[in-house]
mmCIF file of C-alpha atoms in Angstrom:
data_model
loop_
_atom_site.group_PDB
_atom_site.id
_atom_site.type_symbol
_atom_site.label_atom_id
_atom_site.label_comp_id
_atom_site.label_asym_id
_atom_site.label_seq_id
_atom_site.Cartn_x
_atom_site.Cartn_y
_atom_site.Cartn_z
ATOM 1 C CA MET A 77 94.983 59.030 112.414
ATOM 2 C CA GLN A 78 92.309 56.862 114.577
ATOM 3 C CA ALA A 79 88.846 57.922 114.236
ATOM 4 C CA LYS A 80 85.632 56.777 116.131
ATOM 5 C CA LEU A 81 81.831 56.694 115.346
ATOM 6 C CA LEU A 82 79.650 56.569 118.463
ATOM 7 C CA LEU A 83 76.007 55.772 118.094
ATOM 8 C CA GLU A 84 73.477 57.256 120.541
ATOM 9 C CA ASP A 85 72.638 53.488 121.754
ATOM 10 C CA GLY A 86 76.020 53.184 122.794
ATOM 11 C CA THR A 87 77.820 51.208 119.794
ATOM 12 C CA LEU A 88 81.060 52.320 119.018
ATOM 13 C CA PHE A 89 83.024 51.729 115.810
ATOM 14 C CA THR A 90 86.867 52.338 115.711
ATOM 15 C CA GLY A 91 88.508 52.730 112.385
ATOM 16 C CA VAL A 92 91.007 55.048 110.251
ATOM 17 C CA GLY A 93 90.369 58.719 109.949
ATOM 18 C CA PHE A 94 90.667 60.868 106.462
ATOM 19 C CA GLY A 95 89.480 64.099 105.760
ATOM 20 C CA ALA A 96 89.378 66.830 108.135
ATOM 21 C CA ASP A 97 90.373 66.309 111.753
ATOM 22 C CA GLY A 98 87.789 67.338 114.605
ATOM 23 C CA GLU A 99 84.330 66.248 115.750
ATOM 24 C CA SER A 100 80.970 66.237 114.102
ATOM 25 C CA VAL A 101 77.311 65.232 115.263
ATOM 26 C CA GLY A 102 74.583 64.366 113.033
ATOM 27 C CA GLU A 103 71.864 61.605 111.939
ATOM 28 C CA VAL A 104 73.561 58.198 110.755
ATOM 29 C CA VAL A 105 72.084 57.224 107.470
ATOM 30 C CA PHE A 106 73.134 54.915 104.796
ATOM 31 C CA ASN A 107 73.003 55.112 101.079
ATOM 32 C CA THR A 108 73.038 51.996 98.749
ATOM 33 C CA GLY A 109 74.501 53.692 95.606
ATOM 34 C CA ILE A 110 77.382 51.499 93.864
ATOM 35 C CA THR A 111 78.663 54.990 92.186
ATOM 36 C CA GLY A 112 77.964 58.740 92.705
ATOM 37 C CA TYR A 113 79.546 59.351 95.954
ATOM 38 C CA GLN A 114 80.438 62.915 95.007
ATOM 39 C CA GLU A 115 77.076 63.587 94.216
ATOM 40 C CA VAL A 116 75.966 62.354 97.261
ATOM 41 C CA LEU A 117 78.439 64.426 99.241
ATOM 42 C CA SER A 118 77.230 67.506 97.526
ATOM 43 C CA ASP A 119 73.597 67.019 97.727
ATOM 44 C CA PRO A 120 72.149 69.444 99.679
ATOM 45 C CA SER A 121 69.458 66.784 101.322
ATOM 46 C CA TYR A 122 72.092 65.407 103.463
ATOM 47 C CA CYS A 123 72.667 68.440 105.347
ATOM 48 C CA GLY A 124 73.081 67.718 108.888
ATOM 49 C CA GLN A 125 73.403 64.210 108.497
ATOM 50 C CA ILE A 126 76.517 61.385 108.728
ATOM 51 C CA VAL A 127 76.374 59.608 105.358
ATOM 52 C CA THR A 128 77.585 55.851 105.274
ATOM 53 C CA MET A 129 78.035 54.538 101.861
ATOM 54 C CA THR A 130 77.126 50.502 101.761
ATOM 55 C CA TYR A 131 79.381 50.118 98.407
ATOM 56 C CA PRO A 132 82.590 48.933 99.984
ATOM 57 C CA LEU A 133 85.164 51.030 97.989
ATOM 58 C CA ILE A 134 84.733 54.787 97.918
ATOM 59 C CA GLY A 135 87.096 57.192 95.849
ATOM 60 C CA ASN A 136 88.479 54.962 93.488
ATOM 61 C CA TYR A 137 87.520 57.453 90.618
ATOM 62 C CA GLY A 138 88.211 60.908 92.661
ATOM 63 C CA ILE A 139 86.431 64.082 92.437
ATOM 64 C CA ALA A 140 85.598 66.115 89.293
ATOM 65 C CA ARG A 141 83.947 69.544 90.141
ATOM 66 C CA ASP A 142 81.569 69.125 86.962
ATOM 67 C CA ASP A 143 79.826 66.472 88.695
ATOM 68 C CA PHE A 144 78.784 68.307 91.942
ATOM 69 C CA GLU A 145 75.144 68.893 92.676
ATOM 70 C CA SER A 146 75.654 72.054 94.782
ATOM 71 C CA ILE A 147 78.537 74.839 95.271
ATOM 72 C CA ARG A 148 79.768 72.560 98.264
ATOM 73 C CA PRO A 149 79.145 69.448 100.527
ATOM 74 C CA TYR A 150 76.616 69.936 103.233
ATOM 75 C CA VAL A 151 77.345 66.345 105.027
ATOM 76 C CA ASN A 152 78.173 66.202 108.665
ATOM 77 C CA GLY A 153 80.548 63.421 108.456
ATOM 78 C CA PHE A 154 81.324 60.493 105.912
ATOM 79 C CA VAL A 155 81.708 56.677 106.598
ATOM 80 C CA VAL A 156 83.230 54.103 104.228
ATOM 81 C CA ARG A 157 84.541 50.530 104.114
ATOM 82 C CA ARG A 158 87.573 51.464 102.262
ATOM 83 C CA HIS A 159 88.754 54.769 101.377
ATOM 84 C CA GLU A 160 90.934 54.700 97.947
ATOM 85 C CA PRO A 161 93.217 57.707 98.430
ATOM 86 C CA VAL A 162 94.949 57.383 94.679
ATOM 87 C CA PRO A 163 91.948 57.646 92.179
ATOM 88 C CA SER A 164 92.259 56.200 88.778
ATOM 89 C CA ASN A 165 90.187 58.298 86.488
ATOM 90 C CA TRP A 166 91.260 61.065 83.719
ATOM 91 C CA ARG A 167 88.654 63.377 84.767
ATOM 92 C CA ALA A 168 89.896 63.352 88.450
ATOM 93 C CA GLU A 169 91.024 66.528 89.814
ATOM 94 C CA TYR A 170 91.806 65.503 93.343
ATOM 95 C CA ASN A 171 90.374 62.779 95.886
ATOM 96 C CA VAL A 172 87.731 62.548 98.671
ATOM 97 C CA ASP A 173 90.403 63.068 101.219
ATOM 98 C CA ARG A 174 91.255 66.588 99.978
ATOM 99 C CA LEU A 175 87.444 67.325 99.270
ATOM 100 C CA LEU A 176 86.652 66.565 102.782
ATOM 101 C CA LYS A 177 89.446 68.531 104.297
ATOM 102 C CA GLU A 178 88.461 71.555 102.183
ATOM 103 C CA TYR A 179 85.117 71.716 103.782
ATOM 104 C CA GLY A 180 86.082 70.376 107.527
ATOM 105 C CA ILE A 181 84.197 67.320 107.032
ATOM 106 C CA VAL A 182 85.393 64.211 109.185
ATOM 107 C CA GLY A 183 85.824 60.655 107.694
ATOM 108 C CA ILE A 184 86.237 57.204 108.759
ATOM 109 C CA SER A 185 86.974 54.255 106.920
ATOM 110 C CA GLY A 186 87.926 50.534 107.987
ATOM 111 C CA ILE A 187 84.846 49.910 110.051
ATOM 112 C CA ASP A 188 82.077 47.238 109.521
ATOM 113 C CA THR A 189 79.530 49.276 107.113
ATOM 114 C CA ARG A 190 77.466 46.149 106.793
ATOM 115 C CA MET A 191 77.081 45.868 110.410
ATOM 116 C CA LEU A 192 76.460 49.658 110.779
ATOM 117 C CA THR A 193 73.693 49.427 107.896
ATOM 118 C CA ARG A 194 71.933 46.297 109.497
ATOM 119 C CA LYS A 195 72.009 48.316 112.875
ATOM 120 C CA ILE A 196 70.227 51.248 111.132
ATOM 121 C CA ARG A 197 67.669 49.015 109.052
ATOM 122 C CA HIS A 198 66.780 47.240 112.530
ATOM 123 C CA PHE A 199 66.662 49.758 115.019
ATOM 124 C CA GLY A 200 66.163 53.064 112.496
ATOM 125 C CA THR A 201 68.265 56.170 111.828
ATOM 126 C CA MET A 202 69.867 57.489 115.024
ATOM 127 C CA LYS A 203 72.266 60.093 116.114
ATOM 128 C CA GLY A 204 76.001 59.478 116.165
ATOM 129 C CA ILE A 205 79.298 61.607 117.016
ATOM 130 C CA LEU A 206 82.174 61.105 114.503
ATOM 131 C CA THR A 207 85.644 62.145 115.944
ATOM 132 C CA THR A 208 89.353 61.869 115.201
ATOM 133 C CA GLY A 209 90.077 63.435 118.841
ATOM 134 C CA SER A 210 91.172 61.206 121.973
ATOM 135 C CA LYS A 211 88.105 62.013 124.147
ATOM 136 C CA SER A 212 86.567 58.937 126.182
ATOM 137 C CA VAL A 213 83.408 57.370 125.297
ATOM 138 C CA GLU A 214 81.965 58.727 128.394
ATOM 139 C CA GLU A 215 82.828 62.126 127.255
ATOM 140 C CA LEU A 216 81.517 61.563 123.626
ATOM 141 C CA GLN A 217 78.174 60.134 125.127
ATOM 142 C CA GLU A 218 77.777 63.325 127.172
ATOM 143 C CA MET A 219 78.190 65.375 123.905
ATOM 144 C CA LEU A 220 75.687 63.343 122.098
ATOM 145 C CA GLY A 221 73.213 63.706 124.917
ATOM 146 C CA ILE A 222 73.241 67.612 124.953
ATOM 147 C CA HIS A 223 73.388 67.759 121.331
ATOM 148 C CA GLU A 224 70.059 69.130 119.559
ATOM 149 C CA MET A 225 69.781 68.085 115.916
ATOM 150 C CA VAL A 226 69.565 71.070 113.430
ATOM 151 C CA ARG A 227 66.332 72.054 112.209
ATOM 152 C CA ASP A 228 67.041 74.996 109.843
ATOM 153 C CA GLN A 229 68.573 72.642 107.324
ATOM 154 C CA VAL A 230 66.494 74.360 104.483
ATOM 155 C CA ALA A 231 67.669 77.882 105.390
ATOM 156 C CA ARG A 232 71.206 76.924 105.288
ATOM 157 C CA THR A 233 71.101 75.392 101.852
ATOM 158 C CA SER A 234 68.692 77.609 100.066
ATOM 159 C CA THR A 235 70.148 80.442 97.620
ATOM 160 C CA LYS A 236 70.299 83.800 99.526
ATOM 161 C CA GLN A 237 69.263 85.766 96.424
ATOM 162 C CA ARG A 238 67.250 85.348 93.085
ATOM 163 C CA TYR A 239 69.087 84.535 89.956
ATOM 164 C CA THR A 240 68.345 83.379 86.541
ATOM 165 C CA SER A 241 69.214 80.791 83.964
ATOM 166 C CA PRO A 242 67.694 82.512 80.967
ATOM 167 C CA GLY A 243 66.021 80.569 77.732
ATOM 168 C CA ALA A 244 63.619 81.138 75.167
ATOM 169 C CA GLY A 245 60.896 78.603 76.628
ATOM 170 C CA GLU A 246 58.465 78.710 79.294
ATOM 171 C CA ARG A 247 59.014 80.662 82.475
ATOM 172 C CA ILE A 248 59.909 78.362 85.547
ATOM 173 C CA VAL A 249 60.093 79.478 89.044
ATOM 174 C CA LEU A 250 62.436 77.203 90.949
ATOM 175 C CA VAL A 251 61.771 77.548 94.621
ATOM 176 C CA ASP A 252 65.002 76.312 96.034
ATOM 177 C CA PHE A 253 64.796 74.336 99.368
ATOM 178 C CA GLY A 254 68.070 73.073 98.740
ATOM 179 C CA ALA A 255 67.969 72.349 95.073
ATOM 180 C CA LYS A 256 70.195 69.645 93.118
ATOM 181 C CA SER A 257 71.871 71.190 90.109
ATOM 182 C CA GLY A 258 70.221 68.467 88.221
ATOM 183 C CA ILE A 259 66.953 69.984 88.510
ATOM 184 C CA LEU A 260 67.875 73.337 86.973
ATOM 185 C CA ARG A 261 69.899 71.350 84.324
ATOM 186 C CA GLU A 262 66.883 69.323 83.363
ATOM 187 C CA LEU A 263 64.783 72.535 82.987
ATOM 188 C CA THR A 264 67.419 74.474 80.908
ATOM 189 C CA ASP A 265 68.044 71.498 78.451
ATOM 190 C CA ARG A 266 64.544 71.880 77.642
ATOM 191 C CA GLY A 267 64.856 75.551 77.053
ATOM 192 C CA CYS A 268 63.153 76.972 79.868
ATOM 193 C CA ASP A 269 63.607 80.396 81.130
ATOM 194 C CA VAL A 270 64.461 79.614 84.799
ATOM 195 C CA VAL A 271 64.149 82.201 87.807
ATOM 196 C CA VAL A 272 65.593 80.690 91.055
ATOM 197 C CA VAL A 273 64.210 82.104 94.129
ATOM 198 C CA PRO A 274 65.023 81.445 97.986
ATOM 199 C CA HIS A 275 62.961 79.158 100.035
ATOM 200 C CA ASP A 276 60.959 81.779 102.027
ATOM 201 C CA THR A 277 59.843 83.874 98.646
ATOM 202 C CA THR A 278 56.004 84.539 99.145
ATOM 203 C CA ALA A 279 53.373 84.036 96.736
ATOM 204 C CA GLU A 280 53.130 87.348 95.795
ATOM 205 C CA GLU A 281 56.668 87.708 95.095
ATOM 206 C CA ILE A 282 56.311 84.720 92.856
ATOM 207 C CA ARG A 283 53.216 86.230 91.097
ATOM 208 C CA ARG A 284 55.367 89.234 90.256
ATOM 209 C CA LEU A 285 58.098 86.753 88.172
ATOM 210 C CA HIS A 286 55.005 85.868 86.066
ATOM 211 C CA PRO A 287 55.727 82.300 85.917
ATOM 212 C CA ASP A 288 54.269 79.825 83.255
ATOM 213 C CA GLY A 289 55.297 77.157 86.041
ATOM 214 C CA ILE A 290 56.441 76.664 89.455
ATOM 215 C CA GLN A 291 59.086 73.896 90.140
ATOM 216 C CA LEU A 292 59.466 72.975 93.978
ATOM 217 C CA SER A 293 62.612 71.590 94.490
ATOM 218 C CA ASN A 294 64.340 68.720 96.773
ATOM 219 C CA GLY A 295 65.736 69.845 100.332
ATOM 220 C CA PRO A 296 66.915 68.390 103.631
ATOM 221 C CA GLY A 297 64.994 67.932 106.912
ATOM 222 C CA ASP A 298 61.270 67.709 107.988
ATOM 223 C CA PRO A 299 58.832 69.341 105.711
ATOM 224 C CA LYS A 300 56.971 70.589 108.649
ATOM 225 C CA ASP A 301 59.959 73.094 109.395
ATOM 226 C CA VAL A 302 59.052 75.047 106.525
ATOM 227 C CA PRO A 303 55.444 76.285 107.072
ATOM 228 C CA GLN A 304 55.924 79.291 105.147
ATOM 229 C CA ALA A 305 56.220 77.311 101.734
ATOM 230 C CA VAL A 306 52.920 75.351 102.603
ATOM 231 C CA GLU A 307 51.175 78.579 102.925
ATOM 232 C CA MET A 308 52.825 79.679 99.455
ATOM 233 C CA ILE A 309 51.749 76.697 97.855
ATOM 234 C CA GLN A 310 48.098 76.990 98.796
ATOM 235 C CA GLN A 311 47.951 80.400 97.504
ATOM 236 C CA LEU A 312 49.357 79.701 94.005
ATOM 237 C CA LEU A 313 47.511 76.238 93.700
ATOM 238 C CA GLY A 314 45.309 76.204 90.807
ATOM 239 C CA GLU A 315 46.687 79.712 89.409
ATOM 240 C CA VAL A 316 49.858 78.285 88.014
ATOM 241 C CA PRO A 317 51.018 74.668 87.033
ATOM 242 C CA ILE A 318 53.180 73.042 90.024
ATOM 243 C CA PHE A 319 55.832 70.301 90.045
ATOM 244 C CA GLY A 320 57.018 69.246 93.446
ATOM 245 C CA ILE A 321 60.139 66.760 93.938
ATOM 246 C CA CYS A 322 61.276 65.032 97.004
ATOM 247 C CA LEU A 323 60.549 67.869 99.754
ATOM 248 C CA GLY A 324 58.746 69.872 97.481
ATOM 249 C CA HIS A 325 56.494 66.469 96.954
ATOM 250 C CA GLN A 326 55.915 66.576 100.714
ATOM 251 C CA LEU A 327 55.224 70.277 100.986
ATOM 252 C CA PHE A 328 52.789 69.913 98.173
ATOM 253 C CA ALA A 329 50.813 67.113 100.251
ATOM 254 C CA LEU A 330 50.807 69.183 103.144
ATOM 255 C CA ALA A 331 49.670 72.361 101.284
ATOM 256 C CA CYS A 332 46.711 70.018 100.093
ATOM 257 C CA GLY A 333 45.832 68.796 103.488
ATOM 258 C CA ALA A 334 47.878 65.224 103.832
ATOM 259 C CA ASP A 335 50.211 64.730 106.796
ATOM 260 C CA THR A 336 53.809 63.771 106.518
ATOM 261 C CA GLY A 337 55.766 61.312 109.073
ATOM 262 C CA LYS A 338 59.194 59.980 109.524
ATOM 263 C CA LEU A 339 60.489 56.676 107.975
ATOM 264 C CA LYS A 340 62.414 54.316 110.218
ATOM 265 C CA PHE A 341 65.547 54.748 108.062
ATOM 266 C CA GLY A 342 64.305 56.517 104.769
ATOM 267 C CA HIS A 343 65.296 55.629 101.299
ATOM 268 C CA ARG A 344 68.536 56.838 100.064
ATOM 269 C CA GLY A 345 70.398 55.473 96.919
ATOM 270 C CA GLY A 346 69.931 54.814 93.229
ATOM 271 C CA ASN A 347 68.270 51.675 92.763
ATOM 272 C CA HIS A 348 64.734 51.872 94.520
ATOM 273 C CA PRO A 349 61.928 50.362 92.502
ATOM 274 C CA VAL A 350 58.684 52.755 91.943
ATOM 275 C CA LYS A 351 55.353 51.738 90.264
ATOM 276 C CA GLU A 352 53.207 54.050 88.240
ATOM 277 C CA LEU A 353 49.720 53.142 88.808
ATOM 278 C CA ALA A 354 48.386 54.286 85.671
ATOM 279 C CA THR A 355 50.575 52.059 83.515
ATOM 280 C CA ASN A 356 51.468 49.475 85.911
ATOM 281 C CA ARG A 357 54.946 49.922 84.773
ATOM 282 C CA CYS A 358 58.226 49.745 87.237
ATOM 283 C CA TYR A 359 60.565 52.604 87.354
ATOM 284 C CA ILE A 360 64.250 52.048 89.014
ATOM 285 C CA THR A 361 64.667 55.421 90.501
ATOM 286 C CA SER A 362 67.151 57.575 92.695
ATOM 287 C CA GLN A 363 66.027 58.496 96.027
ATOM 288 C CA ASN A 364 67.171 60.531 99.307
ATOM 289 C CA HIS A 365 64.392 61.200 101.660
ATOM 290 C CA GLY A 366 63.893 60.257 105.535
ATOM 291 C CA TYR A 367 59.987 61.356 105.405
ATOM 292 C CA THR A 368 57.149 60.320 103.558
ATOM 293 C CA VAL A 369 53.642 61.164 102.899
ATOM 294 C CA ILE A 370 51.108 59.004 105.303
ATOM 295 C CA ASP A 371 48.761 56.839 103.267
ATOM 296 C CA GLU A 372 45.682 57.438 105.140
ATOM 297 C CA SER A 373 46.160 61.338 105.399
ATOM 298 C CA VAL A 374 45.423 61.245 101.577
ATOM 299 C CA ILE A 375 41.895 60.018 102.060
ATOM 300 C CA GLY A 376 39.239 62.829 101.761
ATOM 301 C CA THR A 377 41.836 65.052 100.117
ATOM 302 C CA ASP A 378 41.991 66.448 96.440
ATOM 303 C CA LEU A 379 44.932 64.330 96.021
ATOM 304 C CA GLU A 380 45.038 61.160 93.925
ATOM 305 C CA VAL A 381 48.281 58.508 94.606
ATOM 306 C CA THR A 382 50.041 57.888 91.353
ATOM 307 C CA HIS A 383 53.127 56.073 92.102
ATOM 308 C CA ILE A 384 54.338 53.697 95.039
ATOM 309 C CA ASN A 385 57.137 52.300 96.258
ATOM 310 C CA ASN A 386 57.397 48.716 95.404
ATOM 311 C CA ASN A 387 59.552 47.701 98.496
ATOM 312 C CA ASP A 388 57.617 49.214 101.300
ATOM 313 C CA LYS A 389 54.462 50.438 99.517
ATOM 314 C CA THR A 390 54.932 54.019 100.518
ATOM 315 C CA ILE A 391 53.522 56.642 98.399
ATOM 316 C CA GLU A 392 55.897 58.127 95.759
ATOM 317 C CA GLY A 393 53.706 59.972 93.668
ATOM 318 C CA LEU A 394 50.665 62.502 93.712
ATOM 319 C CA LYS A 395 48.443 64.683 91.619
ATOM 320 C CA HIS A 396 45.794 67.245 92.273
ATOM 321 C CA LYS A 397 42.338 65.989 90.942
ATOM 322 C CA SER A 398 41.268 69.677 89.932
ATOM 323 C CA TYR A 399 44.374 71.431 89.434
ATOM 324 C CA PRO A 400 47.563 71.262 87.483
ATOM 325 C CA ALA A 401 49.889 70.266 89.866
ATOM 326 C CA PHE A 402 51.780 67.016 90.377
ATOM 327 C CA SER A 403 54.713 65.613 92.674
ATOM 328 C CA VAL A 404 57.013 62.768 92.980
ATOM 329 C CA GLN A 405 58.973 61.734 96.395
ATOM 330 C CA TYR A 406 61.993 60.557 94.028
ATOM 331 C CA HIS A 407 64.433 62.291 91.834
ATOM 332 C CA PRO A 408 63.683 62.331 88.183
ATOM 333 C CA GLU A 409 66.935 64.234 87.554
ATOM 334 C CA ALA A 410 68.883 61.270 88.823
ATOM 335 C CA ALA A 411 72.271 62.399 89.695
ATOM 336 C CA PRO A 412 73.520 59.874 90.316
ATOM 337 C CA GLY A 413 70.968 57.268 89.237
ATOM 338 C CA PRO A 414 68.799 56.046 86.381
ATOM 339 C CA HIS A 415 67.370 58.169 83.854
ATOM 340 C CA ASP A 416 64.211 56.183 83.841
ATOM 341 C CA SER A 417 62.185 59.285 85.320
ATOM 342 C CA GLY A 418 63.297 61.935 82.951
ATOM 343 C CA TYR A 419 59.890 62.102 81.293
ATOM 344 C CA LEU A 420 58.187 63.618 84.252
ATOM 345 C CA PHE A 421 60.116 67.071 83.585
ATOM 346 C CA ASP A 422 58.723 66.584 79.882
ATOM 347 C CA GLN A 423 54.776 66.206 81.327
ATOM 348 C CA PHE A 424 55.698 69.429 83.362
ATOM 349 C CA ILE A 425 56.319 71.304 80.274
ATOM 350 C CA ASP A 426 53.043 69.672 78.495
ATOM 351 C CA MET A 427 51.189 70.569 81.740
ATOM 352 C CA ILE A 428 52.191 74.154 81.502
ATOM 353 C CA ARG A 429 51.313 74.520 77.834
ATOM 354 C CA ASN A 430 47.661 72.853 77.833
ATOM 355 C CA HIS A 431 47.308 75.322 81.031
ATOM 356 C CA LYS A 432 48.281 78.186 78.820
ATOM 357 C CA ARG A 433 46.119 77.007 75.948
ATOM 358 C CA ASN A 434 43.062 76.820 78.044
ATOM 359 C CA HIS A 435 43.733 79.462 80.298
ATOM 360 C CA PRO A 436 45.679 82.469 78.263
ATOM 361 C CA LYS A 437 47.191 85.143 80.658
ATOM 362 C CA ALA A 438 47.361 88.822 80.062
ATOM 363 C CA PRO A 439 50.570 89.976 78.316
ATOM 364 C CA ARG A 440 53.561 89.920 80.435
ATOM 365 C CA GLN A 441 54.492 93.705 81.431
ATOM 366 C CA ALA A 442 57.595 93.665 79.140
ATOM 367 C CA GLU A 443 55.376 92.211 76.310
ATOM 368 C CA LEU A 444 52.789 94.761 76.895
ATOM 369 C CA VAL A 445 55.518 97.654 76.951
ATOM 370 C CA ALA A 446 56.979 96.259 73.455
ATOM 371 C CA GLN A 447 53.228 96.143 72.202
ATOM 372 C CA LEU A 448 52.661 99.838 73.314
ATOM 373 C CA LYS A 449 56.027 101.333 71.919
ATOM 374 C CA GLY A 450 54.917 99.653 68.493
ATOM 375 C CA VAL A 451 51.472 101.420 68.343
ATOM 376 C CA LEU A 452 53.368 104.549 69.229
#
């Protein structure tokens, strides 16, 4: 089955189709990970994008449901150099081809992914159309020209209703902007009582949950497309400790008066070096974002830069100078990727406990009822 990938600059790639038949339009990006393709496919932050894997062999260890980072894949298309239809892995339940067919995702293999990656690095990310149909190049160009990029990715990927992962420790409200399962896993592994809420949950609704801390998740798209989240963070800043990851980091920055902008081709992969300024230590991190906090915009705010990217010197971490709140641009839950930065979740828990010692709250309603029953 022949497949084509046409970029908006007119570049045409012709290869072999796998996965679903059809057509798909999206922003063409690349990921530099050597492993972890199924975590990439199931990462909600890729919603609306056609993902190119720079590693040349994809599919060799198949698909295992336990490794998913969300309930389903959200990518608009998948581009690889070589697709391996017969996996060799005792955990594999089926192959990548079946996964893409199941969710209607078009894939293309047998193209020069190195050339495609170099083009994106030179000219920046761009729209593309991926098809297994017989339309002419002219027809595909016309479709690209009239197609508008999606702007509601967060609403598409966020949970629609609140749910709880019970624990005996601190109560964490995880605001789901397209959260990866790894974040929830890291919090529950530390015994936290986690309440996951939709992206448009208000500050007052979060207050009613009596959180000890608020986790702002990763997610897809432009942070400025989620203005209600910025307002929510502004209202809660200083009341409850806050930890932001990826999109949550950008929203935290906007809430504190900084600005964000689009990167030329983004950071996507599990091998990005980040320097922690306080210790001068370098961490290898997992990343997936197309936007960044603009350096100059932090000047004059109550934010302090804590981490920078060693490749391009963009901001990778922030903390508030007065309130218990911090954020990182990368993924400390690292799925896939190195586990260098898992300590950040421990720092978050320590911050919560310090805040509770210094700012004791009135007993939660349930605890107060229990106390009253004991008195009566």
